[in-house]
mmCIF file of C-alpha atoms in Angstrom:
data_model
loop_
_atom_site.group_PDB
_atom_site.id
_atom_site.type_symbol
_atom_site.label_atom_id
_atom_site.label_comp_id
_atom_site.label_asym_id
_atom_site.label_seq_id
_atom_site.Cartn_x
_atom_site.Cartn_y
_atom_site.Cartn_z
ATOM 1 C CA MET P 140 7.174 10.979 15.193
ATOM 2 C CA LYS P 141 9.324 9.135 17.711
ATOM 3 C CA ARG P 142 10.133 5.179 17.186
ATOM 4 C CA LYS P 143 7.747 4.147 20.189
ATOM 5 C CA GLU P 144 4.845 6.134 18.519
ATOM 6 C CA MET P 145 5.869 4.258 15.248
ATOM 7 C CA LYS P 146 5.239 1.079 16.530
ATOM 8 C CA ARG P 147 2.310 1.918 18.168
ATOM 9 C CA TYR P 148 0.666 2.745 14.698
ATOM 10 C CA ARG P 149 2.552 -0.132 13.270
ATOM 11 C CA LYS P 150 0.757 -2.665 15.942
ATOM 12 C CA PHE P 151 -2.575 -0.997 15.900
ATOM 13 C CA PHE P 152 -2.557 -1.472 11.928
ATOM 14 C CA TYR P 153 -1.495 -4.965 11.835
ATOM 15 C CA GLY P 154 -3.856 -5.964 14.831
ATOM 16 C CA LEU P 155 -6.999 -4.113 13.102
ATOM 17 C CA LEU P 156 -6.084 -5.601 9.691
ATOM 18 C CA THR P 157 -5.359 -8.860 11.393
ATOM 19 C CA THR P 158 -8.712 -8.866 12.974
ATOM 20 C CA CYS P 159 -11.005 -7.638 10.388
ATOM 21 C CA SER P 160 -9.617 -10.681 7.943
ATOM 22 C CA ILE P 161 -10.496 -12.995 10.362
ATOM 23 C CA ILE P 162 -13.779 -11.763 10.751
ATOM 24 C CA LEU P 163 -14.293 -11.566 6.749
ATOM 25 C CA ILE P 164 -12.785 -15.231 6.496
ATOM 26 C CA SER P 165 -15.192 -16.647 8.963
ATOM 27 C CA ILE P 166 -18.491 -15.019 7.177
ATOM 28 C CA VAL P 167 -17.322 -15.872 3.706
ATOM 29 C CA ALA P 168 -15.223 -19.085 3.946
ATOM 30 C CA PHE P 169 -18.201 -21.331 3.120
ATOM 31 C CA ALA P 170 -19.445 -19.927 -0.276
ATOM 32 C CA GLY P 171 -17.928 -18.503 -3.154
ATOM 33 C CA GLU P 172 -14.388 -18.831 -4.639
ATOM 34 C CA TYR P 173 -11.333 -17.947 -2.473
ATOM 35 C CA ASN P 174 -7.959 -18.542 -2.504
ATOM 36 C CA PHE P 175 -5.298 -18.156 0.747
ATOM 37 C CA ASN P 176 -1.670 -17.948 -0.536
ATOM 38 C CA PRO P 177 1.194 -17.541 1.819
ATOM 39 C CA LYS P 178 4.793 -17.250 0.378
ATOM 40 C CA ILE P 179 8.649 -16.605 1.074
ATOM 41 C CA SER P 180 11.390 -15.410 -1.205
ATOM 42 C CA ALA P 181 15.011 -14.862 -0.686
ATOM 43 C CA ARG P 182 17.423 -12.833 -2.372
ATOM 44 C CA GLU P 183 21.252 -12.320 -2.036
ATOM 45 C CA ILE P 184 22.836 -9.053 -3.642
ATOM 46 C CA TYR P 185 25.941 -7.366 -3.836
ATOM 47 C CA ASP P 186 25.863 -3.670 -3.831
ATOM 48 C CA THR P 187 28.779 -1.411 -3.953
ATOM 49 C CA ASN P 188 27.183 1.661 -2.728
ATOM 50 C CA ILE P 189 24.872 0.369 -0.103
ATOM 51 C CA ASN P 190 25.005 4.151 1.653
ATOM 52 C CA PHE P 191 24.289 6.333 -1.553
ATOM 53 C CA ASP P 192 27.253 8.542 -0.733
ATOM 54 C CA ARG P 193 29.438 9.818 -3.799
ATOM 55 C CA GLU P 194 32.628 10.240 -1.605
ATOM 56 C CA ASP P 195 32.212 7.367 1.123
ATOM 57 C CA GLU P 196 31.047 4.353 -0.697
ATOM 58 C CA LEU P 197 30.167 1.041 1.273
ATOM 59 C CA ASP P 198 30.012 -2.016 -0.287
ATOM 60 C CA ASP P 199 28.285 -5.294 1.003
ATOM 61 C CA PHE P 200 26.417 -8.608 0.366
ATOM 62 C CA THR P 201 22.911 -8.097 1.266
ATOM 63 C CA THR P 202 20.444 -10.798 2.344
ATOM 64 C CA ILE P 203 16.736 -10.150 1.656
ATOM 65 C CA LEU P 204 14.031 -12.158 2.842
ATOM 66 C CA THR P 205 10.367 -11.398 2.109
ATOM 67 C CA PRO P 206 7.643 -13.099 3.570
ATOM 68 C CA SER P 207 3.935 -12.647 2.599
ATOM 69 C CA VAL P 208 0.173 -13.996 2.703
ATOM 70 C CA SER P 209 -2.881 -13.099 1.206
ATOM 71 C CA PHE P 210 -6.500 -14.290 0.770
ATOM 72 C CA ASP P 211 -8.658 -13.405 -1.801
ATOM 73 C CA TYR P 212 -12.746 -13.881 -2.172
ATOM 74 C CA ASN P 213 -15.027 -13.840 -4.906
ATOM 75 C CA THR P 214 -18.932 -13.778 -5.776
ATOM 76 C CA GLU P 215 -21.067 -12.645 -7.931
ATOM 77 C CA ILE P 216 -21.649 -9.476 -5.818
ATOM 78 C CA THR P 217 -18.668 -9.466 -3.609
ATOM 79 C CA ASN P 218 -14.794 -8.849 -4.034
ATOM 80 C CA LEU P 219 -12.274 -8.939 -1.163
ATOM 81 C CA SER P 220 -8.591 -9.386 -1.109
ATOM 82 C CA SER P 221 -6.163 -8.679 1.775
ATOM 83 C CA SER P 222 -2.203 -9.099 1.887
ATOM 84 C CA LEU P 223 0.222 -8.889 4.376
ATOM 85 C CA ARG P 224 4.083 -8.745 3.565
ATOM 86 C CA SER P 225 7.596 -7.636 5.228
ATOM 87 C CA SER P 226 10.981 -7.296 3.550
ATOM 88 C CA LEU P 227 13.941 -8.133 5.916
ATOM 89 C CA TYR P 228 17.130 -6.458 5.207
ATOM 90 C CA TYR P 229 20.334 -7.925 6.261
ATOM 91 C CA TYR P 230 23.923 -6.913 5.797
ATOM 92 C CA ALA P 231 26.860 -9.116 5.685
ATOM 93 C CA THR P 232 29.326 -6.334 7.524
ATOM 94 C CA GLU P 233 27.728 -3.271 7.585
ATOM 95 C CA THR P 234 25.007 -4.713 10.217
ATOM 96 C CA ASP P 235 24.116 -1.105 10.922
ATOM 97 C CA PHE P 236 22.316 -0.916 7.941
ATOM 98 C CA ASN P 237 19.782 -3.760 8.714
ATOM 99 C CA TYR P 238 16.153 -2.947 8.236
ATOM 100 C CA GLU P 239 12.803 -4.019 7.772
ATOM 101 C CA THR P 240 9.574 -2.709 5.826
ATOM 102 C CA TYR P 241 6.406 -3.742 6.107
ATOM 103 C CA ASP P 242 2.894 -3.161 4.250
ATOM 104 C CA GLY P 243 -0.365 -4.363 4.565
ATOM 105 C CA LYS P 244 -3.747 -3.912 2.452
ATOM 106 C CA ILE P 245 -6.979 -5.045 2.343
ATOM 107 C CA ASP P 246 -10.032 -4.163 -0.129
ATOM 108 C CA PHE P 247 -13.650 -4.900 -0.412
ATOM 109 C CA SER P 248 -15.835 -4.120 -2.608
ATOM 110 C CA TYR P 249 -20.100 -4.955 -2.854
ATOM 111 C CA ASN P 250 -22.064 -4.909 -6.362
ATOM 112 C CA LEU P 251 -25.686 -3.361 -5.360
ATOM 113 C CA LEU P 252 -28.600 -4.192 -7.705
ATOM 114 C CA GLU P 253 -25.977 -4.986 -10.747
ATOM 115 C CA LEU P 254 -26.042 -0.919 -11.354
ATOM 116 C CA CYS P 255 -24.134 0.631 -8.575
ATOM 117 C CA THR P 256 -20.658 -0.920 -6.873
ATOM 118 C CA VAL P 257 -19.670 0.440 -3.602
ATOM 119 C CA SER P 258 -15.431 0.025 -2.610
ATOM 120 C CA LEU P 259 -13.763 0.472 0.436
ATOM 121 C CA GLY P 260 -10.077 -0.208 1.027
ATOM 122 C CA GLY P 261 -6.977 0.374 3.419
ATOM 123 C CA LEU P 262 -3.286 0.104 3.195
ATOM 124 C CA ALA P 263 -0.374 0.679 5.599
ATOM 125 C CA ILE P 264 3.485 0.997 4.816
ATOM 126 C CA SER P 265 6.144 1.131 7.183
ATOM 127 C CA ASP P 266 9.332 1.614 5.285
ATOM 128 C CA THR P 267 12.556 4.226 5.216
ATOM 129 C CA THR P 268 12.298 7.721 3.253
ATOM 130 C CA LEU P 269 15.605 6.415 1.529
ATOM 131 C CA GLU P 270 13.879 3.525 0.058
ATOM 132 C CA SER P 271 10.225 5.411 -0.427
ATOM 133 C CA GLU P 272 11.898 8.612 -1.927
ATOM 134 C CA LEU P 273 14.064 6.828 -4.098
ATOM 135 C CA GLN P 274 11.224 4.854 -5.619
ATOM 136 C CA GLU P 275 8.701 7.567 -5.705
ATOM 137 C CA THR P 276 11.067 10.597 -6.672
ATOM 138 C CA GLY P 277 14.401 9.365 -7.820
ATOM 139 C CA ARG P 278 15.750 11.121 -5.397
ATOM 140 C CA VAL P 279 18.438 10.168 -2.103
ATOM 141 C CA ARG P 280 17.784 11.121 1.243
ATOM 142 C CA THR P 281 18.604 10.438 4.417
ATOM 143 C CA ARG P 282 16.983 6.880 5.775
ATOM 144 C CA GLU P 283 14.837 7.027 8.858
ATOM 145 C CA ASP P 284 11.663 5.257 9.278
ATOM 146 C CA ARG P 285 8.316 6.558 7.692
ATOM 147 C CA PHE P 286 4.958 5.005 8.508
ATOM 148 C CA ARG P 287 1.865 5.840 5.686
ATOM 149 C CA TYR P 288 -1.518 4.521 5.723
ATOM 150 C CA ASP P 289 -4.332 5.368 3.326
ATOM 151 C CA TYR P 290 -7.809 4.951 3.844
ATOM 152 C CA TYR P 291 -10.310 5.211 0.679
ATOM 153 C CA GLY P 292 -13.646 4.392 -0.666
ATOM 154 C CA SER P 293 -15.316 4.982 -4.049
ATOM 155 C CA ILE P 294 -18.857 4.120 -5.341
ATOM 156 C CA GLY P 295 -19.757 3.695 -8.793
ATOM 157 C CA PHE P 296 -22.883 3.901 -11.109
ATOM 158 C CA ASP P 297 -23.715 2.092 -14.696
ATOM 159 C CA ILE P 298 -26.132 4.883 -16.283
ATOM 160 C CA THR P 299 -26.413 2.773 -18.953
ATOM 161 C CA GLU P 300 -24.607 -0.145 -20.615
ATOM 162 C CA LEU P 301 -22.091 2.443 -22.281
ATOM 163 C CA LEU P 302 -22.010 5.210 -19.723
ATOM 164 C CA GLN P 303 -20.282 4.274 -16.167
ATOM 165 C CA ILE P 304 -19.225 7.174 -13.994
ATOM 166 C CA GLU P 305 -17.530 7.078 -10.366
ATOM 167 C CA PHE P 306 -16.793 9.108 -7.217
ATOM 168 C CA GLY P 307 -14.064 8.855 -5.008
ATOM 169 C CA TYR P 308 -12.067 9.352 -1.858
ATOM 170 C CA LYS P 309 -8.600 8.984 -0.259
ATOM 171 C CA TYR P 310 -7.276 10.000 2.942
ATOM 172 C CA ARG P 311 -3.446 9.595 3.295
ATOM 173 C CA GLU P 312 -1.666 10.304 6.466
ATOM 174 C CA VAL P 313 2.693 10.391 6.639
ATOM 175 C CA ASN P 314 4.399 9.946 9.797
ATOM 176 C CA PHE P 315 8.256 10.332 10.605
ATOM 177 C CA GLU P 316 10.185 8.694 13.171
ATOM 178 C CA THR P 317 12.320 12.118 13.328
ATOM 179 C CA GLU P 318 11.453 16.245 13.109
ATOM 180 C CA GLN P 319 13.883 16.100 10.455
ATOM 181 C CA ASN P 320 10.722 15.733 8.188
ATOM 182 C CA ASP P 321 7.424 17.136 8.950
ATOM 183 C CA ASP P 322 4.468 14.514 9.334
ATOM 184 C CA TYR P 323 1.512 15.425 6.865
ATOM 185 C CA ASN P 324 -2.085 14.330 5.872
ATOM 186 C CA LEU P 325 -3.825 14.952 2.518
ATOM 187 C CA ASP P 326 -7.207 14.366 1.251
ATOM 188 C CA VAL P 327 -7.928 13.574 -2.266
ATOM 189 C CA PHE P 328 -11.140 13.753 -4.054
ATOM 190 C CA SER P 329 -12.097 12.137 -7.453
ATOM 191 C CA PHE P 330 -14.543 12.042 -10.157
ATOM 192 C CA ASP P 331 -14.284 9.710 -13.230
ATOM 193 C CA LEU P 332 -16.598 9.115 -16.549
ATOM 194 C CA LYS P 333 -16.374 6.717 -18.597
ATOM 195 C CA LYS P 334 -18.484 6.594 -22.119
ATOM 196 C CA GLU P 335 -18.090 3.685 -24.441
ATOM 197 C CA LEU P 336 -18.884 5.251 -28.274
ATOM 198 C CA LEU P 337 -21.990 3.377 -30.311
ATOM 199 C CA ASN P 338 -18.955 1.064 -32.109
ATOM 200 C CA GLU P 339 -18.290 -0.366 -28.375
ATOM 201 C CA ILE P 340 -14.519 -0.013 -29.656
ATOM 202 C CA ASP P 341 -13.698 3.430 -28.854
ATOM 203 C CA SER P 342 -14.452 5.355 -25.685
ATOM 204 C CA PHE P 343 -14.127 8.792 -23.841
ATOM 205 C CA HIS P 344 -12.764 8.927 -20.418
ATOM 206 C CA VAL P 345 -12.719 12.218 -18.025
ATOM 207 C CA ASN P 346 -10.560 11.614 -14.916
ATOM 208 C CA VAL P 347 -11.171 14.877 -12.433
ATOM 209 C CA ILE P 348 -8.958 14.900 -8.769
ATOM 210 C CA TYR P 349 -9.022 17.556 -6.384
#
């Protein structure tokens, strides 16, 4: 995926997330418990091999700035949480390695009749293949921009005080800046069953994912 398209996806999601957050905040701000938490952190590190190359290692100092904001709202039947975060990496000498990552998330759940809970959520991450692959698989790859977003939902039922079941679905799409990696998407269906035994200490748990 070309850089222009990556930026378009990024702007679309964050615009949508911001709009939804403003609407939801406006609706619920006059009731329930809510928390708005902006913050920023800074780190300075020295890395002896910023390019993860065995033969031609580059060392440099890196300044990492991480601004973020989160909003949470809770009532007896409703829970809402959303967050936005960015990490900015600045290298003292090797400025060509400078990069930014972004992630945003929103989750909403609603308890119906105290027996059924409906949950919806979305997640977007804009990072690079070097960091994502290193964190997720432990492998080092050539750095290029990657954009991933997830949409997910679930519905859970309290059949009895000791038996709960939940059905879930998640859609994921991953796009890359260049054609070196293939874009892909996947669908995940899940079923979860939890049964507490009569002693209310032990439990039986079954989780099926397809």
